[in-house]
mmCIF file of C-alpha atoms in Angstrom:
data_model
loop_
_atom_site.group_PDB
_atom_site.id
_atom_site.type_symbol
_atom_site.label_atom_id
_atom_site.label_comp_id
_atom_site.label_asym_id
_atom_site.label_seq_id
_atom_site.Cartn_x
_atom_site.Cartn_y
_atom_site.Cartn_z
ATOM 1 C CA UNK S 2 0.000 0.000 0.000
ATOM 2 C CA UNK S 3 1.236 3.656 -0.237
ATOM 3 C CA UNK S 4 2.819 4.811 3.075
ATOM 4 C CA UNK S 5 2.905 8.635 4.237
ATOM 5 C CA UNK S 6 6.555 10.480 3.706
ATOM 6 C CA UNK S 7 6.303 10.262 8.028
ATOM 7 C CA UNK S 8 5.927 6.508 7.990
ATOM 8 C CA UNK S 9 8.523 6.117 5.617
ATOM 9 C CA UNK S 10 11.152 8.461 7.142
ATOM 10 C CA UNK S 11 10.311 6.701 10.249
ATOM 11 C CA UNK S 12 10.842 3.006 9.202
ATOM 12 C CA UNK S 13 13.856 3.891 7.538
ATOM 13 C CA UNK S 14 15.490 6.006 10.040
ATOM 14 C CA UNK S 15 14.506 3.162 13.164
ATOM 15 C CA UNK S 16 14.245 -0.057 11.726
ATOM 16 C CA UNK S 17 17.369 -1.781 12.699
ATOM 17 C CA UNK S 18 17.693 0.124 16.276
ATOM 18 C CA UNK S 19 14.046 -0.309 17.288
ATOM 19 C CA UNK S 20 13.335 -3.946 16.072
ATOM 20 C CA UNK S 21 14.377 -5.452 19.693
ATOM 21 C CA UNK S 22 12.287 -2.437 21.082
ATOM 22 C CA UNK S 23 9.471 -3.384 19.175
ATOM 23 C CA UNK S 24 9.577 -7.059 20.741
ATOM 24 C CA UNK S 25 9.517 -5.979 24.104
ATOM 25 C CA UNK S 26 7.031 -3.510 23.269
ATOM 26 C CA UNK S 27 4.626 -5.629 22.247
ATOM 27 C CA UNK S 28 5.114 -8.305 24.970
ATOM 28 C CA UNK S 29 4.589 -5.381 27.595
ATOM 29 C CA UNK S 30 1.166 -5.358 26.350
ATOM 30 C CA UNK S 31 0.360 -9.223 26.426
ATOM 31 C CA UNK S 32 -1.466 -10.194 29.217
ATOM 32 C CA UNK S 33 0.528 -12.347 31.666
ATOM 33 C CA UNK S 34 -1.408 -15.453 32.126
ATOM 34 C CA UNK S 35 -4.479 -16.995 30.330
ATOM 35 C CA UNK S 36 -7.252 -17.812 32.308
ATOM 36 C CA UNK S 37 -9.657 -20.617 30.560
ATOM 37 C CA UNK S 38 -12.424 -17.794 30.198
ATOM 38 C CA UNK S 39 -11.387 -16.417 26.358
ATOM 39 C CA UNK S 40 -12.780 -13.525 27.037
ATOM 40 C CA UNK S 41 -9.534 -12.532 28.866
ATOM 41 C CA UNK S 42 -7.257 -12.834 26.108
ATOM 42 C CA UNK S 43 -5.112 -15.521 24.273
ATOM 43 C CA UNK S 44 -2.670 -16.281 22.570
ATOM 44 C CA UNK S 45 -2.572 -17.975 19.147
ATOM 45 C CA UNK S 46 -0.630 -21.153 19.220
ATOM 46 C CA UNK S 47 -0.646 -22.518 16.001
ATOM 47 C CA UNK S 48 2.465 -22.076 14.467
ATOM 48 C CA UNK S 49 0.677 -21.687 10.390
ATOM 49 C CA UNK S 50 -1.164 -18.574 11.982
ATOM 50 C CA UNK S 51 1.721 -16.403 11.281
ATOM 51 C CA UNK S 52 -0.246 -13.816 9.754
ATOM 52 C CA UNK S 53 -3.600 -13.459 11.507
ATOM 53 C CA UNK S 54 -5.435 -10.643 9.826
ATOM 54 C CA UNK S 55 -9.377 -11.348 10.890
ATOM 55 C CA UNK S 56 -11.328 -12.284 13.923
ATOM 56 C CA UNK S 57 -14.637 -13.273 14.603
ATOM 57 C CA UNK S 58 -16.249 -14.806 17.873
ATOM 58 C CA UNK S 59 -18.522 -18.019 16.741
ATOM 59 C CA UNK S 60 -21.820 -17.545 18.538
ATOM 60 C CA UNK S 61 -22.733 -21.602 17.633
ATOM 61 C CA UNK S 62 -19.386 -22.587 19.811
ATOM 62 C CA UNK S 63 -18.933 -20.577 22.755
ATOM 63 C CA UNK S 64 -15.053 -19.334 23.201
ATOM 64 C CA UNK S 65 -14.340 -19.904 19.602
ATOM 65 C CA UNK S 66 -12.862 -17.397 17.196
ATOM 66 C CA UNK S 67 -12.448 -17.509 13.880
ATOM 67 C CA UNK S 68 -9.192 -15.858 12.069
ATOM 68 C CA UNK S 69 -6.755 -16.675 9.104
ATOM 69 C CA UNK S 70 -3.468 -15.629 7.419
ATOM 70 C CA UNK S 71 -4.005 -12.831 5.465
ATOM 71 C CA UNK S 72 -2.123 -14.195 2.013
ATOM 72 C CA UNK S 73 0.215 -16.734 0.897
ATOM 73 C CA UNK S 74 -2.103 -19.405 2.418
ATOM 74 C CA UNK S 75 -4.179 -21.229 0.963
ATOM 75 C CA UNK S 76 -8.018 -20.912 1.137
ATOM 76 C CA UNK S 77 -8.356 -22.116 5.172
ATOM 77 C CA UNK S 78 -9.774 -21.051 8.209
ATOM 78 C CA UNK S 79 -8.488 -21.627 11.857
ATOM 79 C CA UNK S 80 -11.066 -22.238 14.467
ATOM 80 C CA UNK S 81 -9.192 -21.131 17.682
ATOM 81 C CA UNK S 82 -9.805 -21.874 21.171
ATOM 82 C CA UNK S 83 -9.443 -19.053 23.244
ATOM 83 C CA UNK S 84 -9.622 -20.902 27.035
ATOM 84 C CA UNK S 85 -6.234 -22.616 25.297
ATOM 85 C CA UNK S 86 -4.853 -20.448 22.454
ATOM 86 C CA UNK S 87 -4.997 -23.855 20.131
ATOM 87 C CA UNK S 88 -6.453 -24.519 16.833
ATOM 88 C CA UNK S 89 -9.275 -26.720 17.125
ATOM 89 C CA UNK S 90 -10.443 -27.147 13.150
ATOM 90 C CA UNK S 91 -8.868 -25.743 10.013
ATOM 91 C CA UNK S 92 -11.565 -25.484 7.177
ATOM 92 C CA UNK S 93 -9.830 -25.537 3.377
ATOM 93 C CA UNK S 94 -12.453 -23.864 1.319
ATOM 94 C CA UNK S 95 -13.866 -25.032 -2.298
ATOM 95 C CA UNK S 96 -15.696 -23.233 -4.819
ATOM 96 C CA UNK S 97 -13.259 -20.221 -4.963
ATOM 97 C CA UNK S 98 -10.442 -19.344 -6.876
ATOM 98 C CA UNK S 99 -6.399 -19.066 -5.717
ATOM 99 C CA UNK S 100 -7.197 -15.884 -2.625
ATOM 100 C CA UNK S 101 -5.163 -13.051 -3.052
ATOM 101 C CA UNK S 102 -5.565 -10.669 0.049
ATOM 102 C CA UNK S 103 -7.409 -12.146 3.118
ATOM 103 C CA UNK S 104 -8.242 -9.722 5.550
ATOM 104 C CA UNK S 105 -11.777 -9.630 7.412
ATOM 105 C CA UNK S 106 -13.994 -12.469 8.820
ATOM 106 C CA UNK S 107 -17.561 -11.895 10.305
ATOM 107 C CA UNK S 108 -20.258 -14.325 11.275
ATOM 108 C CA UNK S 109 -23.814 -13.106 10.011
ATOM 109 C CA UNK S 110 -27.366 -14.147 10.282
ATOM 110 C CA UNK S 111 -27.567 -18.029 10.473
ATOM 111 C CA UNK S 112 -24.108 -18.731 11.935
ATOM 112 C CA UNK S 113 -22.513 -18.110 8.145
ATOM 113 C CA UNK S 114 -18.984 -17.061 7.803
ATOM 114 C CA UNK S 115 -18.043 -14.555 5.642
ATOM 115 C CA UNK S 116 -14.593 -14.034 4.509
ATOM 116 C CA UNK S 117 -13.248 -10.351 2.937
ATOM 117 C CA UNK S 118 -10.593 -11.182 0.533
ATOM 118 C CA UNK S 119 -10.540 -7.523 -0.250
ATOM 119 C CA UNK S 120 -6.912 -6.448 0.236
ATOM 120 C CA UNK S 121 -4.887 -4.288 -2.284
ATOM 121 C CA UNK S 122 -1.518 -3.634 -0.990
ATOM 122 C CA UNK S 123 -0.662 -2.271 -4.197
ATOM 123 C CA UNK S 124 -2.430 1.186 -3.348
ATOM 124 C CA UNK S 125 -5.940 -0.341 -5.052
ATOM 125 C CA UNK S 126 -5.304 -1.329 -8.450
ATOM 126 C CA UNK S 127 -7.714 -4.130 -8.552
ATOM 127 C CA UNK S 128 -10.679 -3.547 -9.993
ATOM 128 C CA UNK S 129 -12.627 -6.308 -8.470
ATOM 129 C CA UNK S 130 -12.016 -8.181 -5.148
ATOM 130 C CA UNK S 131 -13.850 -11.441 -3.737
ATOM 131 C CA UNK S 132 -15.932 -12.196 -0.884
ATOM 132 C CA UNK S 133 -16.838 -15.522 0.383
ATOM 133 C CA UNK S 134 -19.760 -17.050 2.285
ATOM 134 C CA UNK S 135 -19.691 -20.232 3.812
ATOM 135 C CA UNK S 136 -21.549 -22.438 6.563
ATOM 136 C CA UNK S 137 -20.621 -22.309 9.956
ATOM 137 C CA UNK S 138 -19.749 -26.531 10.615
ATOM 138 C CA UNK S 139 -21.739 -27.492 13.704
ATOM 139 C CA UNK S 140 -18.663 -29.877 14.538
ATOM 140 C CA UNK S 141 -15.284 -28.223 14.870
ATOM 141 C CA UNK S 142 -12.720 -30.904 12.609
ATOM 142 C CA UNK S 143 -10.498 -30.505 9.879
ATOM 143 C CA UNK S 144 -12.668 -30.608 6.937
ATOM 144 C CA UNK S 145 -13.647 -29.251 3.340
ATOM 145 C CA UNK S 146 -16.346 -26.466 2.935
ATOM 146 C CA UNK S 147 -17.586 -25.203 -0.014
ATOM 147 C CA UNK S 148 -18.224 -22.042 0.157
ATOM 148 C CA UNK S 149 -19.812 -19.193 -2.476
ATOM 149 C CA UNK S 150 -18.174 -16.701 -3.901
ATOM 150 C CA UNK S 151 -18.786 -12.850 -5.075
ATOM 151 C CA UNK S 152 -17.243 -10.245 -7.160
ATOM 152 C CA UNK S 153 -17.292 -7.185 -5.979
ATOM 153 C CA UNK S 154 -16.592 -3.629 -7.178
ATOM 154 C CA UNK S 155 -16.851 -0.273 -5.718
ATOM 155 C CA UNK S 156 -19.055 2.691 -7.025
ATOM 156 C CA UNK S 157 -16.260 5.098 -6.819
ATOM 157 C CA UNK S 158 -13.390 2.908 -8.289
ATOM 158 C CA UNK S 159 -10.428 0.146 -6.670
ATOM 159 C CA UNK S 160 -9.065 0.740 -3.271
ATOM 160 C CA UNK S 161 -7.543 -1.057 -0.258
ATOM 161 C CA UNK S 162 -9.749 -2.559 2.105
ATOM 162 C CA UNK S 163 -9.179 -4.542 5.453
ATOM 163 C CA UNK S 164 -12.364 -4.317 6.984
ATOM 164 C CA UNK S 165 -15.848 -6.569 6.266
ATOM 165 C CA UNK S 166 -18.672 -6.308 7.899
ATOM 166 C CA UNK S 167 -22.265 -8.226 8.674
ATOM 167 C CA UNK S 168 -24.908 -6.954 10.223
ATOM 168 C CA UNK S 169 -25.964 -9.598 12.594
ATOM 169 C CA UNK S 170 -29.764 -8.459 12.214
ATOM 170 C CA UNK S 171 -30.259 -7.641 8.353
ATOM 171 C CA UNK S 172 -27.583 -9.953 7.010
ATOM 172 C CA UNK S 173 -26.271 -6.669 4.764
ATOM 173 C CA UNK S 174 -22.569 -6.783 4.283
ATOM 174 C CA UNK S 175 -20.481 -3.825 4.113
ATOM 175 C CA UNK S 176 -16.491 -2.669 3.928
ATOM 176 C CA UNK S 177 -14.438 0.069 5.095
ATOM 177 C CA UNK S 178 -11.529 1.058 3.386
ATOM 178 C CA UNK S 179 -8.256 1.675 4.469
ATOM 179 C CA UNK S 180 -6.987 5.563 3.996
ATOM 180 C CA UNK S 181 -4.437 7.120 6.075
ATOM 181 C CA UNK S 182 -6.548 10.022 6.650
ATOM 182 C CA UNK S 183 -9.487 8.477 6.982
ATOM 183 C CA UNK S 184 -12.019 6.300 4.676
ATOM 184 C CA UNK S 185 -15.912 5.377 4.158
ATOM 185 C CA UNK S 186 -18.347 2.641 4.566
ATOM 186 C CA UNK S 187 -19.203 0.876 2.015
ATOM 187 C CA UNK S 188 -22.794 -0.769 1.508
ATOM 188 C CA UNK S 189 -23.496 -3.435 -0.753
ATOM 189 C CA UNK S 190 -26.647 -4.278 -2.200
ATOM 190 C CA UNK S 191 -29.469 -6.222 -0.029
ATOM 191 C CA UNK S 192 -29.216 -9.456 -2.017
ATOM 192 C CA UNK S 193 -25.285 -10.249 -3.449
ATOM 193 C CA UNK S 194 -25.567 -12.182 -6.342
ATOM 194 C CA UNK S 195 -23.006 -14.983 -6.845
ATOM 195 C CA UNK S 196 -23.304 -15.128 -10.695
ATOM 196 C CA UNK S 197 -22.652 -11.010 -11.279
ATOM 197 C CA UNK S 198 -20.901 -7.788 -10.107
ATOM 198 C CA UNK S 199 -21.814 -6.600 -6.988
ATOM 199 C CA UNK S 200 -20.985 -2.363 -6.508
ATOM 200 C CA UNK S 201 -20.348 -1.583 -2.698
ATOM 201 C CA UNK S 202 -20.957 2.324 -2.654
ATOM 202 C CA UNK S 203 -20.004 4.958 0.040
ATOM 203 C CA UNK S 204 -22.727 5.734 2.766
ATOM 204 C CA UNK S 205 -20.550 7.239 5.465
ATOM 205 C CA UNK S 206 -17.497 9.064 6.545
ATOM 206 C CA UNK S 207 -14.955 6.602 9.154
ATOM 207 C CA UNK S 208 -12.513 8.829 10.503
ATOM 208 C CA UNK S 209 -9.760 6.701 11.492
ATOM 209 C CA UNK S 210 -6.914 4.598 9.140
ATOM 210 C CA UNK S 211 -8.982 1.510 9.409
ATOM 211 C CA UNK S 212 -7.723 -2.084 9.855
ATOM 212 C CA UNK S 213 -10.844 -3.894 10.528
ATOM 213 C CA UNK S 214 -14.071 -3.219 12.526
ATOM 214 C CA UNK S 215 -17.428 -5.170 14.237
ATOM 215 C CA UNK S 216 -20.720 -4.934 15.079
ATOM 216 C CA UNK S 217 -22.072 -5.790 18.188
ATOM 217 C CA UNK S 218 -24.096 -8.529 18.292
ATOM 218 C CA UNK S 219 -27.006 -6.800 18.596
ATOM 219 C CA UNK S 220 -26.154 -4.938 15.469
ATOM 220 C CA UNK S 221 -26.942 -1.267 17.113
ATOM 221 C CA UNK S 222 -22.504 -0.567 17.449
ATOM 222 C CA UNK S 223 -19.886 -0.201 15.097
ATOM 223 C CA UNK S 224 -16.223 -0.662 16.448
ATOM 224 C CA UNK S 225 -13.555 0.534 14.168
ATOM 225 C CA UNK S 226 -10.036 -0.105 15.249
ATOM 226 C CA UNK S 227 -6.660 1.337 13.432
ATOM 227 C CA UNK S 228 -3.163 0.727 15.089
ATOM 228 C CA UNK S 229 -3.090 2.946 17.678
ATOM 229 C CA UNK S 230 -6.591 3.890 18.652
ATOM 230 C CA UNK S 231 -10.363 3.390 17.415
ATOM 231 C CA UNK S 232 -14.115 4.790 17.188
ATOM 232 C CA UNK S 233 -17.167 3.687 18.618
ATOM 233 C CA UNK S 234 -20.178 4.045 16.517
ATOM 234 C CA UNK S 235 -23.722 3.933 17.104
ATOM 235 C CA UNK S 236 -25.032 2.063 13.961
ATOM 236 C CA UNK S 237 -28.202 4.117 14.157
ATOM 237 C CA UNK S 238 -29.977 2.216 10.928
ATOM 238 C CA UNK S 239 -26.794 2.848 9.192
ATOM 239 C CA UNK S 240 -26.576 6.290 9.620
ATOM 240 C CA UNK S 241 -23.844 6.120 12.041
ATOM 241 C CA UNK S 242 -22.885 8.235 14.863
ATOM 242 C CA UNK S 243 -19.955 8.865 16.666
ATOM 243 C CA UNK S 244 -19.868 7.941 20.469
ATOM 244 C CA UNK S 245 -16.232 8.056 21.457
ATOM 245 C CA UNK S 246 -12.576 6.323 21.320
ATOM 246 C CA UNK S 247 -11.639 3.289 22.081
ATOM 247 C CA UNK S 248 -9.032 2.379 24.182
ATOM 248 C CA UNK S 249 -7.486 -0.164 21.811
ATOM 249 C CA UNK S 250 -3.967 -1.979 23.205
ATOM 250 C CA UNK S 251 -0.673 -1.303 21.519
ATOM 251 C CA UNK S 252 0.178 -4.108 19.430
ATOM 252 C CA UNK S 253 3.186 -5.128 16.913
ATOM 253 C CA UNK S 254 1.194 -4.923 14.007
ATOM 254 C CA UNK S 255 -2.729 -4.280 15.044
ATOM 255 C CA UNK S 256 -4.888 -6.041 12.005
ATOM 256 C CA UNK S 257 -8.209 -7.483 14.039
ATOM 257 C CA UNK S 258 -11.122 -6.483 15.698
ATOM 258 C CA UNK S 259 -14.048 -8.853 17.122
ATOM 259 C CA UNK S 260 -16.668 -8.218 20.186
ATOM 260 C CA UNK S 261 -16.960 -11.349 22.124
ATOM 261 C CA UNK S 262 -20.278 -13.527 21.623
ATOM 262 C CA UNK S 263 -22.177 -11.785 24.315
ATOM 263 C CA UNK S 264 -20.686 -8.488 23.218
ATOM 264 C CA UNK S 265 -19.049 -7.527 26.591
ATOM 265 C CA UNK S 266 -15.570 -7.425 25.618
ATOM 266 C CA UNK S 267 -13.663 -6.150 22.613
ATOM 267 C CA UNK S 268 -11.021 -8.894 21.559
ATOM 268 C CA UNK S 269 -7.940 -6.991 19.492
ATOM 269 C CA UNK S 270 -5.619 -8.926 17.685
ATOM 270 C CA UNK S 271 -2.484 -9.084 15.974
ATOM 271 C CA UNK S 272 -0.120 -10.425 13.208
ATOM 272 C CA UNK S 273 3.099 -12.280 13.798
ATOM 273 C CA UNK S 274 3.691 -15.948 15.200
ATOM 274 C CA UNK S 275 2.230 -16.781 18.691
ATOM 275 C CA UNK S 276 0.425 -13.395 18.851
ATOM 276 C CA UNK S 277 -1.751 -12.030 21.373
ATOM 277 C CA UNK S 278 -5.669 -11.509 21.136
ATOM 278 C CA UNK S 279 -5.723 -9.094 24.055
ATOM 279 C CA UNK S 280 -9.474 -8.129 25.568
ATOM 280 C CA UNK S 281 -10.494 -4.546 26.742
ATOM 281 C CA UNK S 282 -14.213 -4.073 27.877
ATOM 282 C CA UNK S 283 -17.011 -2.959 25.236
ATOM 283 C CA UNK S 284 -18.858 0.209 25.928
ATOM 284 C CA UNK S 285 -21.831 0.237 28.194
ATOM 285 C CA UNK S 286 -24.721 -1.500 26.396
ATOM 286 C CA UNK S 287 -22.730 -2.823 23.208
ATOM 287 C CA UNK S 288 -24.563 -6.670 23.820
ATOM 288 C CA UNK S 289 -27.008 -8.806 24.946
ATOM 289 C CA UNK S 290 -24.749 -10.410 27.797
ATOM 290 C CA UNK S 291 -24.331 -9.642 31.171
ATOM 291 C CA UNK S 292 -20.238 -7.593 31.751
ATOM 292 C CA UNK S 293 -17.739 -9.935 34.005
ATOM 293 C CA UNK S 294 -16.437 -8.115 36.985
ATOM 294 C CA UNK S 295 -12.804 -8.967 35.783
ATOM 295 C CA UNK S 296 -11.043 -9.032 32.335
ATOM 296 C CA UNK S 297 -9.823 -6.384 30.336
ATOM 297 C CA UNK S 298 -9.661 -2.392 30.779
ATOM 298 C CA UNK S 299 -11.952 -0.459 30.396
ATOM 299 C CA UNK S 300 -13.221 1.578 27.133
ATOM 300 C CA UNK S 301 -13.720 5.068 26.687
ATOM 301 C CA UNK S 302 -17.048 6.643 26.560
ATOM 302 C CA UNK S 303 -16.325 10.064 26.105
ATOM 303 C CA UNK S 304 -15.234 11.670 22.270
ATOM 304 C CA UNK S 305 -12.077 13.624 23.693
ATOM 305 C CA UNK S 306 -9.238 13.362 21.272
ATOM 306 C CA UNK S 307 -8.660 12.020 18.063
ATOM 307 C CA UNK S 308 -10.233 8.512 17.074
ATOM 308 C CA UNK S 309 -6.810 7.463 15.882
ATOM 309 C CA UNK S 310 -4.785 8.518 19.359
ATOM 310 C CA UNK S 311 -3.656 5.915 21.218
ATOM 311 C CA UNK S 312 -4.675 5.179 24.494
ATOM 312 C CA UNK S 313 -5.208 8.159 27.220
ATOM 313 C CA UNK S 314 -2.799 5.946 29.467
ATOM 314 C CA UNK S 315 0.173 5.566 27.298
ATOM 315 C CA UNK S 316 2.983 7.941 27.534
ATOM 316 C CA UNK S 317 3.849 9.683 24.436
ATOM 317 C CA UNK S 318 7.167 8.102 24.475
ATOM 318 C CA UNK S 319 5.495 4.735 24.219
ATOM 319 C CA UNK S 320 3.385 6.188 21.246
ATOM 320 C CA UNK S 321 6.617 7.174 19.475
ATOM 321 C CA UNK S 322 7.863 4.018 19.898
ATOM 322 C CA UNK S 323 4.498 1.956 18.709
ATOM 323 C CA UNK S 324 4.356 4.535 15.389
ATOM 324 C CA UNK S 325 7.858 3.604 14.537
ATOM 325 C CA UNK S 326 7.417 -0.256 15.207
ATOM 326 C CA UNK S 327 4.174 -0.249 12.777
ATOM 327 C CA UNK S 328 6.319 1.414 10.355
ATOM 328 C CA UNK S 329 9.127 -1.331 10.953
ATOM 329 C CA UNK S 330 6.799 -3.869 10.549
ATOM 330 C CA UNK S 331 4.861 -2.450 7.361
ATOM 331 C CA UNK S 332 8.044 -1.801 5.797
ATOM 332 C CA UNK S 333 9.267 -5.525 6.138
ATOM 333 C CA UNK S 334 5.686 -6.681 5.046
ATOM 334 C CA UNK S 335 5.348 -4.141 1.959
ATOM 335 C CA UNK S 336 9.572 -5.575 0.999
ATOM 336 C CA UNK S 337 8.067 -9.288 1.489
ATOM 337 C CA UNK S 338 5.267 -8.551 -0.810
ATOM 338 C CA UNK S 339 7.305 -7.073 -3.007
#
C-alpha cells in the first residue's frame, strides 16, 4: 500500500535500532497469564497462523474465534480456542479461486462465515475483489467447505480494504476502506448475487486509518479499530454516529477487531507468530450479555481526542515508539510482498 513520507522516514530512520524495542514492546502489552475464560485474552498457538489478519467470535461454539493468514495461504480457516490459544479445526475452502488478500472475517445471520478477501496492498489497483460465504460446521474438525463466492466492485473505483462487515440483524454486508486520513463505509446491495458484479458504494465518513471493525451482536454498534486507537459508533440504521474512542492496546502490528459472543468485551488482535488476542471491555450497552467483573480495561465513553490517538494511558514516548514499530513492521511486510 502507499505509506505517508512520516511513515517512511520513520521506518527507515529506526528499523534496525528499534526492532528489539518493538519485541519488548509488544510483549509489555500481552497479558501475563491466560485464564480458561477467552474472554480474557489468548494467545494464538498454532504455528501456520503467522499472519492473523481477521477475527470473529462463533456464537454456535462458545469461546471460539475464527481468524486466518491474510495471504500466501491457501483458502483455510483456523477455528481457535481461546480458554487454550490452540487450533481446534482448520476449514480448506472449495468453490473459490487461488485468494489473493485475506483480511476480514464476520459471522452473520444463520451462523454463516463470511470471509473479505478484499486487500490491495498495491495502493488499489484491482478492480474487483472477492468475498466468500460459507456455513458455519456445527462440529469443529479438519474438513472441506464449499463455500460461495462474489465479485465485488466499488461505485467510486479500486481501493484497499481490510475491513468486512455483517450486520448480525439484516444480514447486509459492508467494507471500510483503508486511507491514512481516513475512509468510508461501504454498503453493498441487499441481495449479493453470486453469478454477477456486486458495486459496494459509500454511505458514510470513518474517521480513522482503518484495519478492521465489528458490530455488536445486537447490530446497534460499530467498532472501528486502526493501530493505535479506534471509534465507537452507534449504527443508528446505518446512519452512524460517533460515540467516542476506544481504548485499543498497543500491538506489533494491530490487524483485528471482534466483540466477544455476548458483546461484553472487545477482543484486538495481531499479526506475527504466537500473537496475542488481548481483551479490553465494550462500551456500556454494546450486547445482549451480562459484563464480568474482571477481564480487560476499560473503554472510553467520552469523544475527547482524536479517534486514531492511542490510548489516554500511554505515555507519548510509548506512542513514538508503537508509530515507529508499525512502520518497521509495514516496511518488512510491503519488501516481502514485493
Amino acid at each position: 500500500m502507499r505509506r505517508s513520507f512520516a511513515v517512511r522516514a520513520g521506518a527507515l530512520l529506526a528499523g534496525a535500532l528499534l526492532s528489539g524495542a518493538c519485541t519488548v514492546l509488544a510483549a509489555s502489552t500481552a497479558p501475563s497469564a491466560y485464564a480458561a475464560d477467552g474472554d480474557k485474552g489468548f494467545t494464538i498457538e498454532d504455528p501456520r497462523i503467522t499472519e492473523s489478519s481477521g477475527l470473529a467470535a462463533s456464537r454456535q461454539h462458545p469461546g471460539v474465534y475464527w481468524t486466518h493468514n491474510d495471504s500466501d495461504d491457501g483458502p483455510y480457516l483456523y477455528a481457535v480456542d481461546s480458554a487454550t490459544g490452540k487450533t481446534v479445526a482448520r476449514l480448506t475452502l472449495t468453490g473459490v479461486g487461488t485468494p489473493r488478500d485475506v483480511e476480514a472475517i464476520s459471522i452473520g445471520p444463520g451462523n454463516e462465515i463470511w470471509v473479505g478477501d478484499i486487500g490491495d496492498n498495491l495502493g488499489g489497483t484491482w478492480q474487483y475483489v472477492w468475498i466468500y460465504r460459507l456455513p458455519e460446521p456445527a462440529k469443529l474438525v479438519d474438513q472441506t467447505v464449499k463455500a460461495t463466492q462474489y465479485v465485488v466492485k466499488y461505485s467510486d473505483g479500486p481501493r484497499d480494504a481490510e475491513s468486512l462487515l455483517v450486520h448480525p440483524r439484516t444480514g447486509r454486508v459492508y467494507i471500510i476502506d483503508k486511507k491514512e486520513d481516513g475512509g468510508h463505509l461501504y454498503e453493498g446491495p441487499a441481495d449479493l448475487s453470486a453469478s454477477g458484479t456486486n458495486v459496494f458504494k459509500p454511505v458514510a465518513a470513518v474517521d480513522l486509518w482503518a484495519t478492521d471493525a465489528a458490530f455488536s451482536p445486537d447490530g446497534g454498534r460499530l467498532a472501528v479499530r486502526g493501530y493505535f486507537g479506534g471509534i465507537s459508533y452507534a449504527w443508528n440504521g446505518g446512519k452512524i454516529k460517533r460515540e467516542g474512542r476506544l481504548d485499543v492496546p498497543l500491538q506489533r502490528q494491530g490487524e483485528s477487531v471482534s466483540f466477544s459472543a455476548d458483546g461484553t468485551r472487545l477482543m484486538y488482535g495481531s499479526e506475527g507468530s504466537g500473537s496475542s488476542v488481548v481483551a479490553e471491555d465494550a462500551p456500556e450497552g454494546a450486547g445482549s450479555g451480562t459484563r464480568s467483573p474482571s477481564g480487560g480495561g476499560s473503554s472510553s465513553a467520552s469523544d475527547e481526542g482524536d479517534g486514531s490517538a492511542a490510548s489516554g494511558s500511554v505515555k507519548f514516548g510509548a506512542l513514538a515508539v508503537a508509530a515507529v514499530c508499525v512502520a518497521v513492521f509495514g516496511l518488512r511486510r510491503l519488501r516481502r510482498r514485493d
